[in-house]
Amino acid sequence: MRTATSSLLSAAVPAVAALLVLTACGSEQVGVSGAARPGSGSESGSGSAVPVSDPPVDGVRITSVTIPAATPSPIPSDHVVHADPLPGADSGISAAYEVTNSGTRALTYTVLFEFTTDSGAVMGNHFETVRSVAPGATRRGTVRLGPPAPGSSRVGRVEVARVTRVPAAEAPPAPGVCPPSGIRLTADDGDAAMGLRVVGLRLENCGKRDYPLDGYPRLDLLDDDLAPVHGVRILDGSGGISTGTGFDDPARPLVLKPGESAVSGLMWRNTTEFGTAVDVPYVRVRAKEGAAPVTVTPHLDLGTTGRLAVRAWTREAS
């Protein structure tokens, strides 16, 4: 014999299921600020691309955002099955963007996109590199969040956080690509501790001929407009900025055979005292005098120190 309680539960389950279906429908709409808000319920639950009218950041702008509707979260019950996202499942969150080069030479853009909550907390980020955008041209693409981090809050915005752009002919090569020079020069993400900053440089002979080195890389410091930055002393060795770092090891001639690599580095402190702080977003690097330049983006926050130390090329340990 069925009890009244079991009859009520049997009737409640279909009703809750229907509620889940109804509330799962809908999409996110994005206003002029790029913030998402719940839709009217007429869209598919997977979300649809909604136009964004935010102004461009250094030639890069988001044109539309797709943020699926929130998964319903009914009050926990022993009689209701919850549709929680599967671990590692794609979030479905994406943004379409366009890059427009208003300059007079081809540029390669590297864009940092941030996926944030409505309050601005960053839940994920992604770098996109758009290579060789011709003058006056516009290139389009899509950036995706992918699987959200466990325990992360709901994403409500996608923003252009930072844009760097370098002459296409001077851009670091794509991973696995050997440039025509046969020499691949790259910079790492750097390390910071107690105001001391270090960025590593790596030079790989990916060509077919030996490559001789003798001394220090040649540097040009550049501002946001890729114009020279003045008033900074470039020092061979540590210059007393910090000891025990290997920057004072003497320069020695060496020859990189195909497949071999050498390392160097930049070191500075970001101390700010009297005067105007100096930031250097771009550094044009030549492996040696007469070598083809490569422009990297270490974002040197030199403070008011006015000094940048350079380490001599040394053979990378195999």
PDB file of C-alpha atoms in Angstrom:
ATOM      1  CA  MET A   1       0.000   0.000   0.000  1.00  0.00           C
ATOM      2  CA  ARG A   2       1.459   3.387  -0.958  1.00  0.00           C
ATOM      3  CA  THR A   3       1.644   5.995   1.772  1.00  0.00           C
ATOM      4  CA  ALA A   4       0.596   9.600   1.342  1.00  0.00           C
ATOM      5  CA  THR A   5       4.236  10.685   1.633  1.00  0.00           C
ATOM      6  CA  SER A   6       5.412   8.438  -1.198  1.00  0.00           C
ATOM      7  CA  SER A   7       2.550   9.644  -3.380  1.00  0.00           C
ATOM      8  CA  LEU A   8       3.504  13.250  -2.764  1.00  0.00           C
ATOM      9  CA  LEU A   9       7.162  12.539  -3.613  1.00  0.00           C
ATOM     10  CA  SER A  10       6.181  10.759  -6.830  1.00  0.00           C
ATOM     11  CA  ALA A  11       4.157  13.771  -7.857  1.00  0.00           C
ATOM     12  CA  ALA A  12       6.875  16.229  -6.850  1.00  0.00           C
ATOM     13  CA  VAL A  13       9.698  14.669  -8.859  1.00  0.00           C
ATOM     14  CA  PRO A  14       8.129  15.311 -12.309  1.00  0.00           C
ATOM     15  CA  ALA A  15       7.271  18.851 -11.222  1.00  0.00           C
ATOM     16  CA  VAL A  16      10.852  19.537 -10.135  1.00  0.00           C
ATOM     17  CA  ALA A  17      12.147  17.979 -13.352  1.00  0.00           C
ATOM     18  CA  ALA A  18       9.916  20.270 -15.358  1.00  0.00           C
ATOM     19  CA  LEU A  19      11.171  23.239 -13.365  1.00  0.00           C
ATOM     20  CA  LEU A  20      14.760  22.215 -14.117  1.00  0.00           C
ATOM     21  CA  VAL A  21      14.045  22.061 -17.838  1.00  0.00           C
ATOM     22  CA  LEU A  22      12.374  25.441 -17.822  1.00  0.00           C
ATOM     23  CA  THR A  23      15.054  27.198 -15.789  1.00  0.00           C
ATOM     24  CA  ALA A  24      17.881  25.614 -17.765  1.00  0.00           C
ATOM     25  CA  CYS A  25      16.743  27.444 -20.896  1.00  0.00           C
ATOM     26  CA  GLY A  26      18.010  30.908 -21.652  1.00  0.00           C
ATOM     27  CA  SER A  27      21.302  32.587 -22.514  1.00  0.00           C
ATOM     28  CA  GLU A  28      23.460  35.413 -21.284  1.00  0.00           C
ATOM     29  CA  GLN A  29      23.138  38.867 -22.782  1.00  0.00           C
ATOM     30  CA  VAL A  30      26.032  41.300 -22.829  1.00  0.00           C
ATOM     31  CA  GLY A  31      25.613  45.022 -22.519  1.00  0.00           C
ATOM     32  CA  VAL A  32      27.896  47.808 -23.677  1.00  0.00           C
ATOM     33  CA  SER A  33      30.184  47.245 -20.702  1.00  0.00           C
ATOM     34  CA  GLY A  34      30.766  43.586 -21.585  1.00  0.00           C
ATOM     35  CA  ALA A  35      29.043  42.318 -18.438  1.00  0.00           C
ATOM     36  CA  ALA A  36      26.686  39.372 -18.856  1.00  0.00           C
ATOM     37  CA  ARG A  37      23.147  39.280 -17.511  1.00  0.00           C
ATOM     38  CA  PRO A  38      20.447  36.560 -17.617  1.00  0.00           C
ATOM     39  CA  GLY A  39      18.473  36.363 -20.817  1.00  0.00           C
ATOM     40  CA  SER A  40      14.746  36.209 -21.330  1.00  0.00           C
ATOM     41  CA  GLY A  41      14.644  32.424 -21.663  1.00  0.00           C
ATOM     42  CA  SER A  42      13.995  32.363 -25.391  1.00  0.00           C
ATOM     43  CA  GLU A  43      17.534  31.330 -26.287  1.00  0.00           C
ATOM     44  CA  SER A  44      19.129  27.895 -26.180  1.00  0.00           C
ATOM     45  CA  GLY A  45      20.587  26.806 -22.856  1.00  0.00           C
ATOM     46  CA  SER A  46      23.990  26.383 -24.526  1.00  0.00           C
ATOM     47  CA  GLY A  47      24.227  30.165 -24.908  1.00  0.00           C
ATOM     48  CA  SER A  48      24.385  32.351 -27.998  1.00  0.00           C
ATOM     49  CA  ALA A  49      26.848  34.978 -29.159  1.00  0.00           C
ATOM     50  CA  VAL A  50      25.705  38.424 -28.058  1.00  0.00           C
ATOM     51  CA  PRO A  51      27.248  41.586 -29.552  1.00  0.00           C
ATOM     52  CA  VAL A  52      29.529  43.771 -27.422  1.00  0.00           C
ATOM     53  CA  SER A  53      30.138  47.461 -28.060  1.00  0.00           C
ATOM     54  CA  ASP A  54      33.207  48.004 -25.846  1.00  0.00           C
ATOM     55  CA  PRO A  55      35.818  50.315 -27.433  1.00  0.00           C
ATOM     56  CA  PRO A  56      39.022  48.709 -28.773  1.00  0.00           C
ATOM     57  CA  VAL A  57      42.179  48.381 -26.686  1.00  0.00           C
ATOM     58  CA  ASP A  58      45.241  49.123 -28.839  1.00  0.00           C
ATOM     59  CA  GLY A  59      43.403  47.906 -31.928  1.00  0.00           C
ATOM     60  CA  VAL A  60      41.839  44.835 -30.295  1.00  0.00           C
ATOM     61  CA  ARG A  61      38.184  44.598 -29.369  1.00  0.00           C
ATOM     62  CA  ILE A  62      35.727  41.915 -28.350  1.00  0.00           C
ATOM     63  CA  THR A  63      32.811  41.799 -30.770  1.00  0.00           C
ATOM     64  CA  SER A  64      30.586  39.212 -29.057  1.00  0.00           C
ATOM     65  CA  VAL A  65      30.524  36.989 -25.994  1.00  0.00           C
ATOM     66  CA  THR A  66      28.933  33.609 -25.397  1.00  0.00           C
ATOM     67  CA  ILE A  67      28.212  32.651 -21.784  1.00  0.00           C
ATOM     68  CA  PRO A  68      25.818  29.715 -21.285  1.00  0.00           C
ATOM     69  CA  ALA A  69      23.031  30.078 -18.768  1.00  0.00           C
ATOM     70  CA  ALA A  70      23.760  29.053 -15.195  1.00  0.00           C
ATOM     71  CA  THR A  71      23.138  25.458 -14.184  1.00  0.00           C
ATOM     72  CA  PRO A  72      20.079  25.466 -11.882  1.00  0.00           C
ATOM     73  CA  SER A  73      20.821  24.788  -8.233  1.00  0.00           C
ATOM     74  CA  PRO A  74      17.648  23.611  -6.455  1.00  0.00           C
ATOM     75  CA  ILE A  75      17.600  23.063  -2.725  1.00  0.00           C
ATOM     76  CA  PRO A  76      19.464  19.817  -1.962  1.00  0.00           C
ATOM     77  CA  SER A  77      17.162  16.851  -1.543  1.00  0.00           C
ATOM     78  CA  ASP A  78      17.543  13.089  -1.352  1.00  0.00           C
ATOM     79  CA  HIS A  79      14.895  12.815  -4.057  1.00  0.00           C
ATOM     80  CA  VAL A  80      16.301  15.228  -6.684  1.00  0.00           C
ATOM     81  CA  VAL A  81      19.201  14.469  -9.047  1.00  0.00           C
ATOM     82  CA  HIS A  82      21.477  17.519  -9.532  1.00  0.00           C
ATOM     83  CA  ALA A  83      22.916  18.257 -12.997  1.00  0.00           C
ATOM     84  CA  ASP A  84      26.400  19.342 -11.856  1.00  0.00           C
ATOM     85  CA  PRO A  85      29.048  19.935 -14.558  1.00  0.00           C
ATOM     86  CA  LEU A  86      31.313  16.977 -15.220  1.00  0.00           C
ATOM     87  CA  PRO A  87      34.962  17.412 -14.154  1.00  0.00           C
ATOM     88  CA  GLY A  88      37.014  18.706 -17.071  1.00  0.00           C
ATOM     89  CA  ALA A  89      33.931  19.590 -19.117  1.00  0.00           C
ATOM     90  CA  ASP A  90      34.255  22.632 -21.372  1.00  0.00           C
ATOM     91  CA  SER A  91      32.680  25.748 -19.925  1.00  0.00           C
ATOM     92  CA  GLY A  92      31.203  26.821 -23.267  1.00  0.00           C
ATOM     93  CA  ILE A  93      32.366  30.388 -22.551  1.00  0.00           C
ATOM     94  CA  SER A  94      33.987  32.172 -25.483  1.00  0.00           C
ATOM     95  CA  ALA A  95      34.522  35.587 -27.027  1.00  0.00           C
ATOM     96  CA  ALA A  96      34.855  36.601 -30.656  1.00  0.00           C
ATOM     97  CA  TYR A  97      37.416  39.337 -31.234  1.00  0.00           C
ATOM     98  CA  GLU A  98      38.982  41.352 -34.004  1.00  0.00           C
ATOM     99  CA  VAL A  99      42.416  42.911 -34.392  1.00  0.00           C
ATOM    100  CA  THR A 100      42.779  45.997 -36.589  1.00  0.00           C
ATOM    101  CA  ASN A 101      46.192  47.373 -37.547  1.00  0.00           C
ATOM    102  CA  SER A 102      45.901  51.130 -38.038  1.00  0.00           C
ATOM    103  CA  GLY A 103      49.662  51.537 -38.404  1.00  0.00           C
ATOM    104  CA  THR A 104      51.922  51.672 -41.430  1.00  0.00           C
ATOM    105  CA  ARG A 105      53.747  48.336 -41.076  1.00  0.00           C
ATOM    106  CA  ALA A 106      52.785  44.739 -40.460  1.00  0.00           C
ATOM    107  CA  LEU A 107      52.499  43.896 -36.755  1.00  0.00           C
ATOM    108  CA  THR A 108      52.223  40.762 -34.650  1.00  0.00           C
ATOM    109  CA  TYR A 109      49.842  41.115 -31.709  1.00  0.00           C
ATOM    110  CA  THR A 110      49.834  39.175 -28.434  1.00  0.00           C
ATOM    111  CA  VAL A 111      46.614  39.668 -26.487  1.00  0.00           C
ATOM    112  CA  LEU A 112      45.831  38.694 -22.902  1.00  0.00           C
ATOM    113  CA  PHE A 113      42.127  37.954 -22.434  1.00  0.00           C
ATOM    114  CA  GLU A 114      40.689  37.679 -18.927  1.00  0.00           C
ATOM    115  CA  PHE A 115      37.536  35.805 -17.938  1.00  0.00           C
ATOM    116  CA  THR A 116      36.178  37.473 -14.807  1.00  0.00           C
ATOM    117  CA  THR A 117      33.218  37.521 -12.468  1.00  0.00           C
ATOM    118  CA  ASP A 118      30.870  40.499 -12.566  1.00  0.00           C
ATOM    119  CA  SER A 119      32.857  41.977  -9.669  1.00  0.00           C
ATOM    120  CA  GLY A 120      36.147  41.685 -11.579  1.00  0.00           C
ATOM    121  CA  ALA A 121      37.743  38.609  -9.979  1.00  0.00           C
ATOM    122  CA  VAL A 122      39.796  36.758 -12.614  1.00  0.00           C
ATOM    123  CA  MET A 123      38.672  33.140 -13.072  1.00  0.00           C
ATOM    124  CA  GLY A 124      40.889  32.383 -16.066  1.00  0.00           C
ATOM    125  CA  ASN A 125      43.038  33.982 -18.733  1.00  0.00           C
ATOM    126  CA  HIS A 126      44.335  33.139 -22.162  1.00  0.00           C
ATOM    127  CA  PHE A 127      47.005  34.547 -24.481  1.00  0.00           C
ATOM    128  CA  GLU A 128      46.315  34.767 -28.207  1.00  0.00           C
ATOM    129  CA  THR A 129      48.994  35.649 -30.775  1.00  0.00           C
ATOM    130  CA  VAL A 130      47.838  37.074 -34.094  1.00  0.00           C
ATOM    131  CA  ARG A 131      50.752  37.179 -36.515  1.00  0.00           C
ATOM    132  CA  SER A 132      51.568  39.493 -39.402  1.00  0.00           C
ATOM    133  CA  VAL A 133      48.517  41.760 -39.501  1.00  0.00           C
ATOM    134  CA  ALA A 134      49.052  43.976 -42.532  1.00  0.00           C
ATOM    135  CA  PRO A 135      48.558  47.774 -42.343  1.00  0.00           C
ATOM    136  CA  GLY A 136      44.859  48.606 -42.520  1.00  0.00           C
ATOM    137  CA  ALA A 137      43.852  44.952 -42.221  1.00  0.00           C
ATOM    138  CA  THR A 138      41.504  43.342 -39.684  1.00  0.00           C
ATOM    139  CA  ARG A 139      41.873  39.773 -38.454  1.00  0.00           C
ATOM    140  CA  ARG A 140      39.214  37.908 -36.492  1.00  0.00           C
ATOM    141  CA  GLY A 141      39.295  34.985 -34.100  1.00  0.00           C
ATOM    142  CA  THR A 142      37.691  33.357 -31.073  1.00  0.00           C
ATOM    143  CA  VAL A 143      39.125  32.814 -27.604  1.00  0.00           C
ATOM    144  CA  ARG A 144      37.684  30.123 -25.301  1.00  0.00           C
ATOM    145  CA  LEU A 145      37.899  29.621 -21.556  1.00  0.00           C
ATOM    146  CA  GLY A 146      37.890  25.811 -21.732  1.00  0.00           C
ATOM    147  CA  PRO A 147      37.247  23.781 -18.562  1.00  0.00           C
ATOM    148  CA  PRO A 148      36.753  26.053 -15.538  1.00  0.00           C
ATOM    149  CA  ALA A 149      39.015  25.605 -12.530  1.00  0.00           C
ATOM    150  CA  PRO A 150      37.503  23.540  -9.692  1.00  0.00           C
ATOM    151  CA  GLY A 151      35.645  25.757  -7.254  1.00  0.00           C
ATOM    152  CA  SER A 152      35.807  28.840  -9.482  1.00  0.00           C
ATOM    153  CA  SER A 153      33.026  31.407  -9.409  1.00  0.00           C
ATOM    154  CA  ARG A 154      30.710  32.102 -12.285  1.00  0.00           C
ATOM    155  CA  VAL A 155      32.221  34.064 -15.186  1.00  0.00           C
ATOM    156  CA  GLY A 156      30.245  37.128 -16.201  1.00  0.00           C
ATOM    157  CA  ARG A 157      32.703  39.084 -18.338  1.00  0.00           C
ATOM    158  CA  VAL A 158      35.457  38.637 -20.927  1.00  0.00           C
ATOM    159  CA  GLU A 159      37.918  41.514 -21.262  1.00  0.00           C
ATOM    160  CA  VAL A 160      41.010  42.551 -23.213  1.00  0.00           C
ATOM    161  CA  ALA A 161      43.496  42.907 -20.344  1.00  0.00           C
ATOM    162  CA  ARG A 162      46.716  43.689 -22.246  1.00  0.00           C
ATOM    163  CA  VAL A 163      47.938  44.061 -25.814  1.00  0.00           C
ATOM    164  CA  THR A 164      51.511  43.983 -27.059  1.00  0.00           C
ATOM    165  CA  ARG A 165      52.395  44.500 -30.700  1.00  0.00           C
ATOM    166  CA  VAL A 166      55.766  44.240 -32.383  1.00  0.00           C
ATOM    167  CA  PRO A 167      56.930  44.540 -35.994  1.00  0.00           C
ATOM    168  CA  ALA A 168      56.030  41.261 -37.682  1.00  0.00           C
ATOM    169  CA  ALA A 169      59.580  40.810 -38.982  1.00  0.00           C
ATOM    170  CA  GLU A 170      60.928  41.092 -35.399  1.00  0.00           C
ATOM    171  CA  ALA A 171      58.377  38.931 -33.581  1.00  0.00           C
ATOM    172  CA  PRO A 172      59.669  35.876 -31.683  1.00  0.00           C
ATOM    173  CA  PRO A 173      58.977  32.753 -33.758  1.00  0.00           C
ATOM    174  CA  ALA A 174      56.038  30.500 -33.056  1.00  0.00           C
ATOM    175  CA  PRO A 175      56.838  27.379 -30.998  1.00  0.00           C
ATOM    176  CA  GLY A 176      58.563  24.798 -33.169  1.00  0.00           C
ATOM    177  CA  VAL A 177      59.236  27.258 -36.008  1.00  0.00           C
ATOM    178  CA  CYS A 178      62.816  28.000 -37.078  1.00  0.00           C
ATOM    179  CA  PRO A 179      63.176  31.486 -38.629  1.00  0.00           C
ATOM    180  CA  PRO A 180      65.144  32.022 -41.850  1.00  0.00           C
ATOM    181  CA  SER A 181      68.173  33.135 -39.820  1.00  0.00           C
ATOM    182  CA  GLY A 182      68.395  29.646 -38.308  1.00  0.00           C
ATOM    183  CA  ILE A 183      68.547  31.239 -34.842  1.00  0.00           C
ATOM    184  CA  ARG A 184      65.531  31.201 -32.522  1.00  0.00           C
ATOM    185  CA  LEU A 185      65.609  33.852 -29.754  1.00  0.00           C
ATOM    186  CA  THR A 186      62.948  33.904 -27.022  1.00  0.00           C
ATOM    187  CA  ALA A 187      62.386  35.392 -23.555  1.00  0.00           C
ATOM    188  CA  ASP A 188      60.832  33.600 -20.584  1.00  0.00           C
ATOM    189  CA  ASP A 189      58.136  34.893 -18.217  1.00  0.00           C
ATOM    190  CA  GLY A 190      60.689  36.121 -15.700  1.00  0.00           C
ATOM    191  CA  ASP A 191      61.075  35.785 -11.948  1.00  0.00           C
ATOM    192  CA  ALA A 192      60.548  38.328  -9.199  1.00  0.00           C
ATOM    193  CA  ALA A 193      61.545  38.280  -5.525  1.00  0.00           C
ATOM    194  CA  MET A 194      61.875  41.139  -3.014  1.00  0.00           C
ATOM    195  CA  GLY A 195      61.963  43.774  -5.748  1.00  0.00           C
ATOM    196  CA  LEU A 196      64.582  41.951  -7.834  1.00  0.00           C
ATOM    197  CA  ARG A 197      63.504  41.048 -11.358  1.00  0.00           C
ATOM    198  CA  VAL A 198      65.164  38.601 -13.737  1.00  0.00           C
ATOM    199  CA  VAL A 199      64.080  37.690 -17.276  1.00  0.00           C
ATOM    200  CA  GLY A 200      65.885  34.933 -19.129  1.00  0.00           C
ATOM    201  CA  LEU A 201      66.872  35.020 -22.796  1.00  0.00           C
ATOM    202  CA  ARG A 202      67.419  31.827 -24.763  1.00  0.00           C
ATOM    203  CA  LEU A 203      69.130  31.461 -28.135  1.00  0.00           C
ATOM    204  CA  GLU A 204      68.793  28.200 -30.038  1.00  0.00           C
ATOM    205  CA  ASN A 205      70.650  27.252 -33.189  1.00  0.00           C
ATOM    206  CA  CYS A 206      67.825  25.584 -35.104  1.00  0.00           C
ATOM    207  CA  GLY A 207      69.610  25.943 -38.439  1.00  0.00           C
ATOM    208  CA  LYS A 208      72.235  23.886 -40.198  1.00  0.00           C
ATOM    209  CA  ARG A 209      75.389  25.974 -39.627  1.00  0.00           C
ATOM    210  CA  ASP A 210      77.546  26.731 -36.600  1.00  0.00           C
ATOM    211  CA  TYR A 211      76.752  30.058 -34.902  1.00  0.00           C
ATOM    212  CA  PRO A 212      79.588  31.878 -33.053  1.00  0.00           C
ATOM    213  CA  LEU A 213      78.928  34.131 -30.049  1.00  0.00           C
ATOM    214  CA  ASP A 214      81.291  36.322 -28.050  1.00  0.00           C
ATOM    215  CA  GLY A 215      79.967  38.504 -25.288  1.00  0.00           C
ATOM    216  CA  TYR A 216      76.603  40.063 -24.518  1.00  0.00           C
ATOM    217  CA  PRO A 217      73.379  40.476 -26.458  1.00  0.00           C
ATOM    218  CA  ARG A 218      72.788  43.965 -27.867  1.00  0.00           C
ATOM    219  CA  LEU A 219      69.683  45.718 -26.547  1.00  0.00           C
ATOM    220  CA  ASP A 220      67.448  48.631 -27.534  1.00  0.00           C
ATOM    221  CA  LEU A 221      64.812  49.686 -24.987  1.00  0.00           C
ATOM    222  CA  LEU A 222      61.492  50.752 -26.519  1.00  0.00           C
ATOM    223  CA  ASP A 223      58.342  52.448 -25.242  1.00  0.00           C
ATOM    224  CA  ASP A 224      54.676  51.730 -26.066  1.00  0.00           C
ATOM    225  CA  ASP A 225      55.104  53.356 -29.483  1.00  0.00           C
ATOM    226  CA  LEU A 226      58.274  51.319 -30.157  1.00  0.00           C
ATOM    227  CA  ALA A 227      60.340  54.495 -29.854  1.00  0.00           C
ATOM    228  CA  PRO A 228      63.701  54.497 -27.977  1.00  0.00           C
ATOM    229  CA  VAL A 229      63.668  54.899 -24.185  1.00  0.00           C
ATOM    230  CA  HIS A 230      66.432  57.169 -22.915  1.00  0.00           C
ATOM    231  CA  GLY A 231      68.004  57.602 -19.495  1.00  0.00           C
ATOM    232  CA  VAL A 232      68.587  53.906 -18.673  1.00  0.00           C
ATOM    233  CA  ARG A 233      72.134  52.528 -18.323  1.00  0.00           C
ATOM    234  CA  ILE A 234      72.576  49.060 -19.838  1.00  0.00           C
ATOM    235  CA  LEU A 235      75.288  47.299 -17.847  1.00  0.00           C
ATOM    236  CA  ASP A 236      77.449  44.360 -18.907  1.00  0.00           C
ATOM    237  CA  GLY A 237      77.310  42.127 -15.840  1.00  0.00           C
ATOM    238  CA  SER A 238      75.378  42.717 -12.621  1.00  0.00           C
ATOM    239  CA  GLY A 239      76.546  46.292 -12.093  1.00  0.00           C
ATOM    240  CA  GLY A 240      76.150  45.702  -8.368  1.00  0.00           C
ATOM    241  CA  ILE A 241      72.386  45.195  -8.695  1.00  0.00           C
ATOM    242  CA  SER A 242      72.684  41.743  -7.111  1.00  0.00           C
ATOM    243  CA  THR A 243      75.532  39.287  -6.570  1.00  0.00           C
ATOM    244  CA  GLY A 244      75.613  35.520  -6.779  1.00  0.00           C
ATOM    245  CA  THR A 245      73.307  35.472  -9.800  1.00  0.00           C
ATOM    246  CA  GLY A 246      75.841  34.430 -12.462  1.00  0.00           C
ATOM    247  CA  PHE A 247      75.610  37.843 -14.126  1.00  0.00           C
ATOM    248  CA  ASP A 248      79.249  38.553 -13.296  1.00  0.00           C
ATOM    249  CA  ASP A 249      80.576  35.427 -14.990  1.00  0.00           C
ATOM    250  CA  PRO A 250      83.026  36.652 -17.650  1.00  0.00           C
ATOM    251  CA  ALA A 251      82.071  36.614 -21.305  1.00  0.00           C
ATOM    252  CA  ARG A 252      83.722  33.815 -23.255  1.00  0.00           C
ATOM    253  CA  PRO A 253      83.595  33.029 -26.973  1.00  0.00           C
ATOM    254  CA  LEU A 254      81.517  30.007 -27.834  1.00  0.00           C
ATOM    255  CA  VAL A 255      80.156  28.320 -30.951  1.00  0.00           C
ATOM    256  CA  LEU A 256      76.641  26.894 -31.072  1.00  0.00           C
ATOM    257  CA  LYS A 257      76.397  23.864 -33.277  1.00  0.00           C
ATOM    258  CA  PRO A 258      73.013  22.978 -34.792  1.00  0.00           C
ATOM    259  CA  GLY A 259      70.680  21.931 -31.985  1.00  0.00           C
ATOM    260  CA  GLU A 260      72.695  23.682 -29.246  1.00  0.00           C
ATOM    261  CA  SER A 261      71.506  26.657 -27.170  1.00  0.00           C
ATOM    262  CA  ALA A 262      72.872  29.538 -25.120  1.00  0.00           C
ATOM    263  CA  VAL A 263      71.265  31.582 -22.348  1.00  0.00           C
ATOM    264  CA  SER A 264      71.552  35.160 -21.176  1.00  0.00           C
ATOM    265  CA  GLY A 265      69.331  37.352 -19.020  1.00  0.00           C
ATOM    266  CA  LEU A 266      68.179  40.785 -17.918  1.00  0.00           C
ATOM    267  CA  MET A 267      68.165  41.864 -14.268  1.00  0.00           C
ATOM    268  CA  TRP A 268      66.878  44.982 -12.526  1.00  0.00           C
ATOM    269  CA  ARG A 269      65.211  46.305  -9.400  1.00  0.00           C
ATOM    270  CA  ASN A 270      61.908  48.137  -9.420  1.00  0.00           C
ATOM    271  CA  THR A 271      62.798  50.466  -6.556  1.00  0.00           C
ATOM    272  CA  THR A 272      60.969  53.800  -6.745  1.00  0.00           C
ATOM    273  CA  GLU A 273      62.412  56.794  -4.907  1.00  0.00           C
ATOM    274  CA  PHE A 274      62.817  60.350  -6.206  1.00  0.00           C
ATOM    275  CA  GLY A 275      62.079  61.081  -9.834  1.00  0.00           C
ATOM    276  CA  THR A 276      59.828  59.557 -12.470  1.00  0.00           C
ATOM    277  CA  ALA A 277      59.486  55.787 -12.649  1.00  0.00           C
ATOM    278  CA  VAL A 278      60.430  54.245 -15.995  1.00  0.00           C
ATOM    279  CA  ASP A 279      58.590  51.321 -17.556  1.00  0.00           C
ATOM    280  CA  VAL A 280      59.961  49.616 -20.671  1.00  0.00           C
ATOM    281  CA  PRO A 281      57.395  47.347 -22.339  1.00  0.00           C
ATOM    282  CA  TYR A 282      59.585  46.261 -25.274  1.00  0.00           C
ATOM    283  CA  VAL A 283      63.216  45.252 -25.715  1.00  0.00           C
ATOM    284  CA  ARG A 284      64.754  44.776 -29.159  1.00  0.00           C
ATOM    285  CA  VAL A 285      67.430  42.092 -28.842  1.00  0.00           C
ATOM    286  CA  ARG A 286      70.261  41.180 -31.206  1.00  0.00           C
ATOM    287  CA  ALA A 287      72.224  38.056 -30.341  1.00  0.00           C
ATOM    288  CA  LYS A 288      75.367  39.883 -31.430  1.00  0.00           C
ATOM    289  CA  GLU A 289      76.391  42.864 -33.496  1.00  0.00           C
ATOM    290  CA  GLY A 290      74.797  42.662 -36.949  1.00  0.00           C
ATOM    291  CA  ALA A 291      72.339  39.885 -36.037  1.00  0.00           C
ATOM    292  CA  ALA A 292      68.674  40.095 -37.019  1.00  0.00           C
ATOM    293  CA  PRO A 293      66.661  41.815 -34.245  1.00  0.00           C
ATOM    294  CA  VAL A 294      63.941  40.123 -32.206  1.00  0.00           C
ATOM    295  CA  THR A 295      61.595  42.288 -30.116  1.00  0.00           C
ATOM    296  CA  VAL A 296      60.463  40.717 -26.838  1.00  0.00           C
ATOM    297  CA  THR A 297      57.992  42.041 -24.266  1.00  0.00           C
ATOM    298  CA  PRO A 298      59.407  41.635 -20.738  1.00  0.00           C
ATOM    299  CA  HIS A 299      57.681  44.786 -19.388  1.00  0.00           C
ATOM    300  CA  LEU A 300      60.635  46.146 -17.408  1.00  0.00           C
ATOM    301  CA  ASP A 301      59.365  48.077 -14.386  1.00  0.00           C
ATOM    302  CA  LEU A 302      62.653  49.816 -13.679  1.00  0.00           C
ATOM    303  CA  GLY A 303      61.285  52.244 -11.104  1.00  0.00           C
ATOM    304  CA  THR A 304      63.686  55.150 -10.670  1.00  0.00           C
ATOM    305  CA  THR A 305      66.843  52.999 -10.647  1.00  0.00           C
ATOM    306  CA  GLY A 306      67.802  53.769 -14.262  1.00  0.00           C
ATOM    307  CA  ARG A 307      69.866  50.562 -14.564  1.00  0.00           C
ATOM    308  CA  LEU A 308      69.469  47.277 -16.415  1.00  0.00           C
ATOM    309  CA  ALA A 309      72.003  44.444 -16.058  1.00  0.00           C
ATOM    310  CA  VAL A 310      72.767  42.005 -18.878  1.00  0.00           C
ATOM    311  CA  ARG A 311      74.332  38.569 -18.541  1.00  0.00           C
ATOM    312  CA  ALA A 312      76.855  37.278 -21.092  1.00  0.00           C
ATOM    313  CA  TRP A 313      75.828  34.417 -23.343  1.00  0.00           C
ATOM    314  CA  THR A 314      76.696  31.062 -21.813  1.00  0.00           C
ATOM    315  CA  ARG A 315      76.183  27.618 -23.224  1.00  0.00           C
ATOM    316  CA  GLU A 316      72.996  25.999 -21.967  1.00  0.00           C
ATOM    317  CA  ALA A 317      73.568  22.770 -20.098  1.00  0.00           C
ATOM    318  CA  SER A 318      72.269  19.774 -22.004  1.00  0.00           C
TER     319      SER A 318
END
